[in-house]
mmCIF file of C-alpha atoms in Angstrom:
data_model
loop_
_atom_site.group_PDB
_atom_site.id
_atom_site.type_symbol
_atom_site.label_atom_id
_atom_site.label_comp_id
_atom_site.label_asym_id
_atom_site.label_seq_id
_atom_site.Cartn_x
_atom_site.Cartn_y
_atom_site.Cartn_z
ATOM 1 C CA MET A 1167 -0.212 0.039 -0.063
ATOM 2 C CA LEU A 1168 2.592 2.506 0.915
ATOM 3 C CA ARG A 1169 4.917 1.443 -2.004
ATOM 4 C CA GLU A 1170 1.753 1.994 -4.634
ATOM 5 C CA ILE A 1171 1.142 5.563 -2.610
ATOM 6 C CA TRP A 1172 5.015 6.226 -2.991
ATOM 7 C CA GLY A 1173 4.827 5.531 -6.549
ATOM 8 C CA PHE A 1174 2.035 7.553 -7.231
ATOM 9 C CA LEU A 1175 3.534 10.542 -5.592
ATOM 10 C CA LYS A 1176 6.709 9.635 -7.709
ATOM 11 C CA ARG A 1177 4.555 9.548 -10.803
ATOM 12 C CA HIS A 1178 2.813 12.739 -10.687
ATOM 13 C CA ARG A 1179 5.635 14.779 -8.411
ATOM 14 C CA ARG A 1180 5.661 17.522 -11.293
ATOM 15 C CA LYS A 1181 2.144 17.923 -10.823
ATOM 16 C CA PHE A 1182 2.183 17.920 -7.129
ATOM 17 C CA PHE A 1183 5.212 20.910 -7.299
ATOM 18 C CA VAL A 1184 3.518 22.904 -9.624
ATOM 19 C CA THR A 1185 0.252 22.731 -7.890
ATOM 20 C CA GLY A 1186 2.155 23.751 -4.401
ATOM 21 C CA ALA A 1187 3.685 26.474 -6.316
ATOM 22 C CA MET A 1188 0.677 28.045 -7.613
ATOM 23 C CA ILE A 1189 -0.967 27.580 -4.166
ATOM 24 C CA GLY A 1190 1.813 29.035 -2.151
ATOM 25 C CA GLY A 1191 2.278 31.831 -5.131
ATOM 26 C CA GLY A 1192 -1.622 32.775 -4.273
ATOM 27 C CA VAL A 1193 -1.375 32.696 -0.703
ATOM 28 C CA LEU A 1194 1.478 35.327 -1.109
ATOM 29 C CA LEU A 1195 -0.141 37.464 -3.853
ATOM 30 C CA TYR A 1196 -3.487 37.314 -1.849
ATOM 31 C CA ARG A 1197 -1.294 38.588 1.177
ATOM 32 C CA TYR A 1198 0.538 41.453 -0.958
ATOM 33 C CA ALA A 1199 -2.806 42.259 -2.346
ATOM 34 C CA VAL A 1200 -4.293 42.904 0.854
ATOM 35 C CA ALA A 1201 -1.132 44.680 2.218
ATOM 36 C CA LYS A 1202 -1.346 46.962 -0.801
ATOM 37 C CA VAL A 1203 -4.906 47.381 -0.248
ATOM 38 C CA LYS A 1204 -4.616 48.421 3.056
ATOM 39 C CA GLU A 1205 -1.601 50.466 2.626
ATOM 40 C CA LEU A 1206 -3.633 52.620 -0.246
ATOM 41 C CA GLN A 1207 -6.731 52.715 2.079
ATOM 42 C CA GLU A 1208 -4.292 54.212 4.917
ATOM 43 C CA LYS A 1209 -2.948 56.292 2.322
ATOM 44 C CA GLU A 1210 -6.219 57.810 1.065
ATOM 45 C CA ALA A 1211 -7.333 58.481 4.651
ATOM 46 C CA ALA A 1212 -4.259 60.543 5.562
ATOM 47 C CA ASP A 1213 -4.896 62.310 2.177
ATOM 48 C CA CYS A 1214 -8.382 62.950 2.910
ATOM 49 C CA LEU A 1215 -7.330 63.948 6.479
ATOM 50 C CA THR A 1216 -4.680 66.438 4.999
ATOM 51 C CA HIS A 1217 -7.159 67.937 2.496
ATOM 52 C CA ALA A 1218 -10.019 68.480 5.272
ATOM 53 C CA ARG A 1219 -7.323 69.919 7.730
ATOM 54 C CA ARG A 1220 -5.939 72.558 5.109
ATOM 55 C CA GLN A 1221 -9.549 73.293 3.537
ATOM 56 C CA HIS A 1222 -10.435 74.198 7.265
ATOM 57 C CA HIS A 1223 -7.526 76.252 7.688
ATOM 58 C CA PHE A 1224 -8.374 78.036 4.180
ATOM 59 C CA ASP A 1225 -11.716 78.539 5.241
ATOM 60 C CA SER A 1226 -10.961 79.982 8.356
ATOM 61 C CA ASN A 1227 -8.291 82.374 6.547
ATOM 62 C CA GLN A 1228 -10.761 83.556 4.188
ATOM 63 C CA ARG A 1229 -13.199 84.633 6.996
ATOM 64 C CA THR A 1230 -10.357 86.621 8.821
ATOM 65 C CA CYS A 1231 -9.383 88.165 5.348
ATOM 66 C CA ASN A 1232 -13.158 89.481 4.832
ATOM 67 C CA MET A 1233 -13.084 90.675 8.751
ATOM 68 C CA THR A 1234 -9.553 92.310 8.155
ATOM 69 C CA VAL A 1235 -10.900 94.650 5.224
ATOM 70 C CA LEU A 1236 -14.101 95.415 6.879
ATOM 71 C CA SER A 1237 -12.343 96.505 10.175
ATOM 72 C CA MET A 1238 -9.981 98.774 7.998
ATOM 73 C CA LEU A 1239 -12.504 100.673 6.130
ATOM 74 C CA PRO A 1240 -13.365 103.289 8.952
ATOM 75 C CA SER A 1241 -9.856 104.228 9.151
ATOM 76 C CA LEU A 1242 -9.366 104.278 5.272
ATOM 77 C CA ARG A 1243 -12.523 106.677 5.065
ATOM 78 C CA GLU A 1244 -10.978 108.998 7.621
ATOM 79 C CA SER A 1245 -7.553 109.065 5.785
ATOM 80 C CA LEU A 1246 -9.308 110.214 2.828
ATOM 81 C CA MET A 1247 -11.481 112.909 3.997
ATOM 82 C CA ARG A 1248 -8.418 114.422 5.956
ATOM 83 C CA ALA A 1249 -6.494 114.078 2.527
ATOM 84 C CA LEU A 1250 -9.132 115.570 0.130
ATOM 85 C CA ASN A 1251 -11.429 117.593 2.819
ATOM 86 C CA SER A 1252 -14.319 118.754 0.676
ATOM 87 C CA GLU A 1253 -16.276 119.268 4.007
ATOM 88 C CA VAL A 1254 -14.083 122.286 4.314
ATOM 89 C CA LEU A 1255 -15.705 123.959 1.036
ATOM 90 C CA THR A 1256 -19.045 122.898 1.473
ATOM 91 C CA SER A 1257 -18.931 124.820 4.861
ATOM 92 C CA GLN A 1258 -17.419 127.879 3.001
ATOM 93 C CA LEU A 1259 -20.189 127.664 0.363
ATOM 94 C CA LYS A 1260 -23.020 127.897 3.487
ATOM 95 C CA THR A 1261 -21.427 131.453 4.427
ATOM 96 C CA ARG A 1262 -22.224 132.661 0.404
ATOM 97 C CA PRO A 1263 -18.743 133.894 -0.090
ATOM 98 C CA SER A 1264 -17.621 136.174 -2.549
ATOM 99 C CA ASN A 1265 -15.555 133.693 -4.599
ATOM 100 C CA LYS A 1266 -18.449 130.924 -4.326
ATOM 101 C CA VAL A 1267 -17.645 130.067 -8.181
ATOM 102 C CA GLU A 1268 -13.749 129.497 -7.519
ATOM 103 C CA ILE A 1269 -14.896 127.155 -4.461
ATOM 104 C CA TRP A 1270 -17.441 125.397 -6.563
ATOM 105 C CA GLU A 1271 -14.786 124.681 -9.241
ATOM 106 C CA GLU A 1272 -12.437 122.974 -6.599
ATOM 107 C CA LEU A 1273 -15.565 121.332 -4.978
ATOM 108 C CA LYS A 1274 -16.055 119.815 -8.529
ATOM 109 C CA ILE A 1275 -12.433 118.320 -8.740
ATOM 110 C CA MET A 1276 -12.251 117.245 -5.048
ATOM 111 C CA SER A 1277 -15.501 115.258 -5.070
ATOM 112 C CA LEU A 1278 -14.667 113.232 -7.897
ATOM 113 C CA THR A 1279 -11.358 112.693 -7.120
ATOM 114 C CA ARG A 1280 -12.271 111.436 -3.640
ATOM 115 C CA THR A 1281 -14.947 109.223 -4.596
ATOM 116 C CA ILE A 1282 -12.642 107.641 -7.330
ATOM 117 C CA VAL A 1283 -9.618 107.273 -4.949
ATOM 118 C CA ALA A 1284 -12.114 105.575 -2.647
ATOM 119 C CA VAL A 1285 -12.892 102.972 -5.297
ATOM 120 C CA TYR A 1286 -9.631 102.339 -6.200
ATOM 121 C CA ILE A 1287 -7.929 101.955 -2.794
ATOM 122 C CA SER A 1288 -10.982 99.899 -1.792
ATOM 123 C CA ALA A 1289 -10.201 97.376 -4.468
ATOM 124 C CA MET A 1290 -6.778 97.447 -4.224
ATOM 125 C CA LEU A 1291 -7.157 96.602 -0.621
ATOM 126 C CA VAL A 1292 -9.228 93.837 -0.880
ATOM 127 C CA VAL A 1293 -7.128 92.048 -3.678
ATOM 128 C CA PHE A 1294 -3.574 93.044 -1.815
ATOM 129 C CA LEU A 1295 -5.017 91.924 1.640
ATOM 130 C CA ARG A 1296 -5.893 88.368 -0.286
ATOM 131 C CA VAL A 1297 -2.321 87.674 -1.549
ATOM 132 C CA GLN A 1298 -0.868 89.172 1.892
ATOM 133 C CA LEU A 1299 -2.935 86.615 3.969
ATOM 134 C CA ASN A 1300 -2.918 83.837 2.186
ATOM 135 C CA ILE A 1301 0.565 83.658 1.602
ATOM 136 C CA ILE A 1302 1.323 83.831 5.284
ATOM 137 C CA ALA A 1303 -1.388 81.391 5.836
ATOM 138 C CA GLY A 1304 0.363 79.097 3.502
ATOM 139 C CA TYR A 1305 3.442 79.802 5.465
ATOM 140 C CA MET A 1306 1.702 78.944 9.036
ATOM 141 C CA TYR A 1307 -0.112 75.585 7.432
ATOM 142 C CA LEU A 1308 3.527 74.234 6.695
ATOM 143 C CA ASP A 1309 4.914 75.487 9.954
ATOM 144 C CA SER A 1310 2.228 73.455 11.723
ATOM 145 C CA LEU A 1311 3.284 70.199 9.856
ATOM 146 C CA GLN A 1312 5.246 68.195 12.416
ATOM 147 C CA ASN A 1313 7.083 65.941 9.701
ATOM 148 C CA TYR A 1314 7.721 68.873 7.456
ATOM 149 C CA SER A 1315 11.364 68.304 6.561
ATOM 150 C CA GLU A 1316 12.019 71.886 5.135
ATOM 151 C CA LYS A 1317 10.422 73.659 8.419
ATOM 152 C CA GLU A 1318 13.223 75.885 9.217
ATOM 153 C CA SER A 1319 13.081 77.431 5.917
ATOM 154 C CA ALA A 1320 9.205 78.053 5.904
ATOM 155 C CA THR A 1321 9.057 79.184 9.646
ATOM 156 C CA ALA A 1322 7.673 82.615 9.720
ATOM 157 C CA THR A 1323 7.884 83.845 13.314
ATOM 158 C CA GLN A 1324 5.276 86.263 14.986
ATOM 159 C CA LYS A 1325 7.480 89.215 14.434
ATOM 160 C CA VAL A 1326 8.142 88.180 10.978
ATOM 161 C CA GLN A 1327 4.348 87.892 10.295
ATOM 162 C CA GLN A 1328 4.146 91.350 11.904
ATOM 163 C CA LYS A 1329 6.487 92.900 10.274
ATOM 164 C CA TYR A 1330 5.121 91.388 6.972
ATOM 165 C CA LEU A 1331 1.535 92.715 7.233
ATOM 166 C CA GLN A 1332 2.563 95.933 7.989
ATOM 167 C CA SER A 1333 3.873 96.375 4.531
ATOM 168 C CA VAL A 1334 0.010 97.417 3.713
ATOM 169 C CA GLN A 1335 0.697 100.474 5.111
ATOM 170 C CA TYR A 1336 2.566 101.607 2.141
ATOM 171 C CA LEU A 1337 -0.553 101.368 0.429
ATOM 172 C CA LEU A 1338 -2.583 103.334 2.887
ATOM 173 C CA GLY A 1339 0.019 106.054 3.178
ATOM 174 C CA LYS A 1340 2.461 107.036 0.253
ATOM 175 C CA GLY A 1341 0.628 104.746 -1.958
ATOM 176 C CA LEU A 1342 -2.813 106.602 -1.261
ATOM 177 C CA VAL A 1343 -1.062 110.322 -1.447
ATOM 178 C CA ASP A 1344 0.315 109.356 -5.026
ATOM 179 C CA LEU A 1345 -2.791 107.787 -6.078
ATOM 180 C CA ILE A 1346 -4.718 110.895 -5.084
ATOM 181 C CA ALA A 1347 -2.241 113.164 -7.243
ATOM 182 C CA THR A 1348 -2.473 110.889 -10.172
ATOM 183 C CA VAL A 1349 -6.467 110.646 -10.104
ATOM 184 C CA THR A 1350 -6.498 114.522 -9.522
ATOM 185 C CA LYS A 1351 -4.678 115.063 -12.381
ATOM 186 C CA ALA A 1352 -6.943 112.839 -14.380
ATOM 187 C CA VAL A 1353 -10.266 114.411 -12.718
ATOM 188 C CA GLU A 1354 -8.980 117.824 -13.882
ATOM 189 C CA LEU A 1355 -8.270 116.926 -17.442
ATOM 190 C CA GLN A 1356 -11.747 115.669 -17.788
ATOM 191 C CA VAL A 1357 -13.842 117.986 -15.707
ATOM 192 C CA LYS A 1358 -12.563 121.190 -15.286
ATOM 193 C CA SER A 1359 -13.568 122.895 -18.735
ATOM 194 C CA ILE A 1360 -17.378 121.380 -17.853
ATOM 195 C CA PRO A 1361 -19.352 124.168 -17.055
ATOM 196 C CA LEU A 1362 -21.425 123.916 -13.622
ATOM 197 C CA LYS A 1363 -24.632 124.653 -14.902
ATOM 198 C CA GLN A 1364 -24.042 122.270 -18.074
ATOM 199 C CA GLY A 1365 -26.584 119.220 -18.150
ATOM 200 C CA VAL A 1366 -24.946 115.980 -17.587
ATOM 201 C CA SER A 1367 -26.786 112.663 -18.282
ATOM 202 C CA LEU A 1368 -25.764 108.798 -16.844
ATOM 203 C CA GLN A 1369 -24.012 108.016 -19.959
ATOM 204 C CA ASN A 1370 -22.127 111.504 -19.688
ATOM 205 C CA ILE A 1371 -20.649 110.579 -16.329
ATOM 206 C CA GLU A 1372 -20.168 107.005 -17.463
ATOM 207 C CA GLU A 1373 -17.957 108.403 -20.156
ATOM 208 C CA ILE A 1374 -15.912 110.519 -17.870
ATOM 209 C CA PHE A 1375 -15.024 107.456 -15.199
ATOM 210 C CA THR A 1376 -14.092 105.482 -18.121
ATOM 211 C CA THR A 1377 -11.751 108.282 -19.540
ATOM 212 C CA ILE A 1378 -10.498 108.542 -15.990
ATOM 213 C CA ARG A 1379 -9.696 104.971 -15.677
ATOM 214 C CA LYS A 1380 -7.856 105.113 -18.793
ATOM 215 C CA GLU A 1381 -5.681 107.447 -17.618
ATOM 216 C CA VAL A 1382 -5.120 106.275 -14.355
ATOM 217 C CA GLU A 1383 -4.599 102.524 -15.088
ATOM 218 C CA HIS A 1384 -2.707 102.765 -18.328
ATOM 219 C CA SER A 1385 -0.085 105.492 -16.814
ATOM 220 C CA GLN A 1386 3.472 104.938 -17.082
ATOM 221 C CA GLN A 1387 5.090 105.491 -13.799
ATOM 222 C CA ASN A 1388 8.099 103.843 -12.055
ATOM 223 C CA GLY A 1389 8.473 101.277 -14.161
ATOM 224 C CA TYR A 1390 4.927 100.343 -14.380
ATOM 225 C CA GLY A 1391 2.308 100.324 -16.682
ATOM 226 C CA HIS A 1392 1.958 97.610 -19.265
ATOM 227 C CA GLY A 1393 -1.503 97.627 -19.912
ATOM 228 C CA GLY A 1394 -4.737 96.453 -17.700
ATOM 229 C CA THR A 1395 -4.161 97.718 -14.130
ATOM 230 C CA ALA A 1396 -0.579 96.993 -14.038
ATOM 231 C CA ALA A 1397 0.238 100.815 -13.497
ATOM 232 C CA LEU A 1398 -1.518 100.570 -9.896
ATOM 233 C CA SER A 1399 1.109 98.265 -8.612
ATOM 234 C CA GLN A 1400 3.189 101.270 -7.715
ATOM 235 C CA TYR A 1401 0.766 102.427 -5.234
ATOM 236 C CA ILE A 1402 0.358 98.931 -3.537
ATOM 237 C CA LEU A 1403 3.947 98.037 -2.625
ATOM 238 C CA ASP A 1404 7.297 100.409 -2.214
ATOM 239 C CA LYS A 1405 9.780 99.235 -5.532
ATOM 240 C CA ASP A 1406 12.552 100.263 -3.024
ATOM 241 C CA SER A 1407 11.686 98.550 0.181
ATOM 242 C CA GLU A 1408 13.535 95.189 -0.249
ATOM 243 C CA LYS A 1409 16.688 95.240 1.845
ATOM 244 C CA ASP A 1410 20.130 94.920 0.081
ATOM 245 C CA GLU A 1411 21.203 90.746 -0.275
ATOM 246 C CA ALA A 1412 25.035 92.129 0.206
ATOM 247 C CA CYS A 1413 23.845 93.315 3.513
ATOM 248 C CA ALA A 1414 24.185 90.653 6.423
ATOM 249 C CA LEU A 1415 20.428 89.665 7.380
ATOM 250 C CA SER A 1416 18.981 87.598 10.297
ATOM 251 C CA THR A 1417 17.298 84.681 9.756
ATOM 252 C CA GLU A 1418 13.964 86.557 10.249
ATOM 253 C CA GLU A 1419 15.455 89.320 7.783
ATOM 254 C CA ILE A 1420 15.706 86.541 5.388
ATOM 255 C CA VAL A 1421 12.358 84.969 5.943
ATOM 256 C CA LEU A 1422 10.994 88.667 5.531
ATOM 257 C CA VAL A 1423 12.922 89.098 2.362
ATOM 258 C CA LYS A 1424 11.407 86.123 0.525
ATOM 259 C CA LEU A 1425 8.064 87.136 1.587
ATOM 260 C CA MET A 1426 8.190 90.353 0.086
ATOM 261 C CA ARG A 1427 9.647 88.957 -2.901
ATOM 262 C CA GLU A 1428 6.920 86.503 -3.418
ATOM 263 C CA THR A 1429 4.337 89.169 -2.641
ATOM 264 C CA ARG A 1430 5.763 91.436 -5.262
ATOM 265 C CA ASP A 1431 5.776 88.485 -7.778
ATOM 266 C CA MET A 1432 1.734 88.136 -6.999
ATOM 267 C CA VAL A 1433 1.194 91.819 -7.113
ATOM 268 C CA GLU A 1434 2.798 92.408 -10.521
ATOM 269 C CA SER A 1435 1.278 89.171 -11.975
ATOM 270 C CA ARG A 1436 -1.161 88.960 -14.568
ATOM 271 C CA ASP A 1437 -3.890 86.895 -12.361
ATOM 272 C CA PHE A 1438 -3.479 89.736 -9.590
ATOM 273 C CA HIS A 1439 -4.509 92.463 -12.348
ATOM 274 C CA PHE A 1440 -7.141 90.677 -13.597
ATOM 275 C CA VAL A 1441 -8.815 89.844 -10.318
ATOM 276 C CA LEU A 1442 -8.210 93.498 -9.668
ATOM 277 C CA GLY A 1443 -9.578 94.642 -13.194
ATOM 278 C CA LYS A 1444 -12.773 92.549 -12.457
ATOM 279 C CA CYS A 1445 -13.128 94.324 -8.933
ATOM 280 C CA LEU A 1446 -12.827 97.779 -10.245
ATOM 281 C CA ASP A 1447 -15.453 96.793 -12.933
ATOM 282 C CA THR A 1448 -17.789 95.787 -10.161
ATOM 283 C CA MET A 1449 -17.448 98.884 -8.121
ATOM 284 C CA PHE A 1450 -17.614 101.456 -10.782
ATOM 285 C CA SER A 1451 -21.044 99.399 -11.973
ATOM 286 C CA LYS A 1452 -22.301 99.820 -8.497
ATOM 287 C CA LEU A 1453 -21.206 103.225 -8.361
ATOM 288 C CA MET A 1454 -23.131 104.228 -11.431
ATOM 289 C CA ASP A 1455 -26.090 102.360 -10.164
ATOM 290 C CA LYS A 1456 -26.144 104.730 -6.884
ATOM 291 C CA ILE A 1457 -25.431 107.774 -8.954
ATOM 292 C CA ALA A 1458 -28.673 106.777 -11.396
ATOM 293 C CA GLU A 1459 -30.766 106.575 -8.255
ATOM 294 C CA TYR A 1460 -30.895 110.640 -8.017
ATOM 295 C CA PHE A 1461 -31.545 110.923 -11.617
ATOM 296 C CA ILE A 1462 -34.723 109.632 -10.969
ATOM 297 C CA PRO A 1463 -37.458 112.603 -11.227
ATOM 298 C CA ASN A 1464 -40.223 113.202 -9.066
ATOM 299 C CA THR A 1465 -42.975 112.524 -11.480
ATOM 300 C CA SER A 1466 -46.515 111.714 -11.182
ATOM 301 C CA SER A 1467 -48.106 108.368 -10.778
ATOM 302 C CA GLU A 1468 -49.319 108.267 -14.411
ATOM 303 C CA GLN A 1469 -45.842 108.897 -15.806
ATOM 304 C CA ARG A 1470 -43.898 105.758 -14.622
ATOM 305 C CA THR A 1471 -41.853 104.696 -17.334
ATOM 306 C CA ILE A 1472 -38.837 106.902 -17.528
ATOM 307 C CA ASN A 1473 -35.765 106.595 -19.889
ATOM 308 C CA LEU A 1474 -33.016 107.880 -17.196
ATOM 309 C CA HIS A 1475 -30.104 108.020 -20.245
ATOM 310 C CA ASN A 1476 -32.354 110.881 -21.355
ATOM 311 C CA VAL A 1477 -32.557 112.445 -18.174
ATOM 312 C CA ALA A 1478 -29.840 115.414 -17.533
ATOM 313 C CA VAL A 1479 -28.928 117.018 -14.306
ATOM 314 C CA PRO A 1480 -26.814 120.162 -13.822
ATOM 315 C CA LEU A 1481 -23.134 119.172 -12.875
ATOM 316 C CA ALA A 1482 -23.607 121.577 -9.630
ATOM 317 C CA LYS A 1483 -26.263 119.125 -8.508
ATOM 318 C CA VAL A 1484 -24.337 116.019 -9.277
ATOM 319 C CA ILE A 1485 -21.374 117.072 -7.063
ATOM 320 C CA PRO A 1486 -22.876 116.873 -3.891
ATOM 321 C CA VAL A 1487 -24.158 113.473 -4.769
ATOM 322 C CA VAL A 1488 -20.967 112.160 -5.821
ATOM 323 C CA ASN A 1489 -19.039 114.069 -2.815
ATOM 324 C CA GLY A 1490 -21.211 112.117 -0.126
ATOM 325 C CA LEU A 1491 -20.708 108.439 -2.166
ATOM 326 C CA ILE A 1492 -17.445 108.056 0.081
ATOM 327 C CA HIS A 1493 -19.792 107.186 3.113
ATOM 328 C CA THR A 1494 -21.185 104.354 0.663
ATOM 329 C CA VAL A 1495 -17.882 103.089 -0.550
ATOM 330 C CA CYS A 1496 -15.804 102.973 2.268
ATOM 331 C CA GLY A 1497 -18.886 102.692 4.791
ATOM 332 C CA ASP A 1498 -18.988 100.625 7.777
ATOM 333 C CA ALA A 1499 -19.924 96.902 7.551
ATOM 334 C CA PRO A 1500 -22.417 95.997 6.142
ATOM 335 C CA ASN A 1501 -21.108 97.379 3.143
ATOM 336 C CA PRO A 1502 -22.573 96.166 -0.273
ATOM 337 C CA PHE A 1503 -19.707 97.257 -2.378
ATOM 338 C CA ILE A 1504 -17.073 95.404 -0.448
ATOM 339 C CA GLN A 1505 -19.334 92.597 0.173
ATOM 340 C CA GLU A 1506 -19.953 92.120 -3.751
ATOM 341 C CA LEU A 1507 -16.147 91.910 -4.231
ATOM 342 C CA LEU A 1508 -15.450 89.563 -1.315
ATOM 343 C CA VAL A 1509 -17.877 86.720 -2.913
ATOM 344 C CA LEU A 1510 -16.777 87.423 -6.523
ATOM 345 C CA GLU A 1511 -15.533 84.037 -7.957
ATOM 346 C CA PRO A 1512 -12.323 85.375 -9.525
ATOM 347 C CA VAL A 1513 -11.518 86.806 -5.996
ATOM 348 C CA LYS A 1514 -12.352 83.456 -4.519
ATOM 349 C CA ASP A 1515 -10.353 81.608 -6.975
ATOM 350 C CA PHE A 1516 -7.092 83.718 -6.981
ATOM 351 C CA ALA A 1517 -7.208 83.606 -3.064
ATOM 352 C CA ALA A 1518 -7.750 79.664 -3.461
ATOM 353 C CA ASN A 1519 -4.739 79.361 -5.923
ATOM 354 C CA VAL A 1520 -2.421 81.542 -3.584
ATOM 355 C CA TYR A 1521 -3.116 79.409 -0.720
ATOM 356 C CA GLU A 1522 -2.674 76.370 -2.895
ATOM 357 C CA ALA A 1523 0.916 77.739 -4.028
ATOM 358 C CA PHE A 1524 2.228 78.471 -0.681
ATOM 359 C CA SER A 1525 0.593 75.626 1.342
ATOM 360 C CA GLN A 1526 2.495 72.902 -0.831
ATOM 361 C CA THR A 1527 4.924 70.996 0.587
ATOM 362 C CA GLU A 1528 7.941 69.450 -1.382
ATOM 363 C CA GLU A 1529 6.317 66.223 -1.759
ATOM 364 C CA ASP A 1530 3.355 67.813 -2.692
ATOM 365 C CA LYS A 1531 4.664 69.417 -5.577
ATOM 366 C CA VAL A 1532 6.892 66.259 -6.930
ATOM 367 C CA ASP A 1533 3.321 64.373 -6.613
ATOM 368 C CA GLU A 1534 1.861 67.279 -9.074
ATOM 369 C CA SER A 1535 4.483 67.170 -11.452
#
């Protein structure tokens, strides 16, 4: 019996070897597949957790951006009203001075300048803060990763963050002063020759705004101005603010210089000026809608259909309306002008792209490439 079994095994040993190898290989393959699936599941779970964490950090940062912009509007409005104090002129007009016409002419230029500058500075503030706060948020996110291999090079200390965020003061200081000078010149060029008693329509006012925008946004100055809103970069960042690399810099200063360079690259990018252009289009459109409200005549109930484009109002009556719009454009929250900018899709997409670019680890960049 044993001899027969041994003979059977000997005759079919190759089949047994093949079968055993197949079974053993199958078991090994199964174990490998189970381990691989588990590894993929763990990686997917880790990726989902990382994405959720980054998304939460991004969403929180956007709320901070919105609150920061709205909180800065009162001081921005006060700065503008100090620089272009048209209230002094309106007070003088109430005393019936002998040079009334000259004061009206000055008020004409100042009121238009103040409202137009309010539109520009508000739009630039919204987009610039989106860049600043999302760049620094990207650095902070990388600093929060315990296993980030380049943590030391990414570190932005509290002191660095404070110094970096203070750079917005250039826009609200010298940038604002220079912008006022540029806009004043453009306004004088367009409206100085228009008599105070001349009737102006909404179309006339829109054409004035369009021409002034071309003068301001396409001006060549300080190496800026290549179409679009590129000329506005000179009012946002000081071109000579970066430290000389030849000087001995501390670790924090090196990080700050890197931050400022990255910020300048963003401010001078096409994406930045595309978004800024969209914001300006939106704000000037809302400005025209606001002015149009004052062109609606007091008519009888029988005459309801009115083409506002056919309505002309003396320029002297439009000036007080435009003069008071700073309280709307730079008004306290809720501010419909600013709120509309904050929810614009180009603004949100741009903020997401900036954050994504500065919150990626080297491993993320390699995976994407």
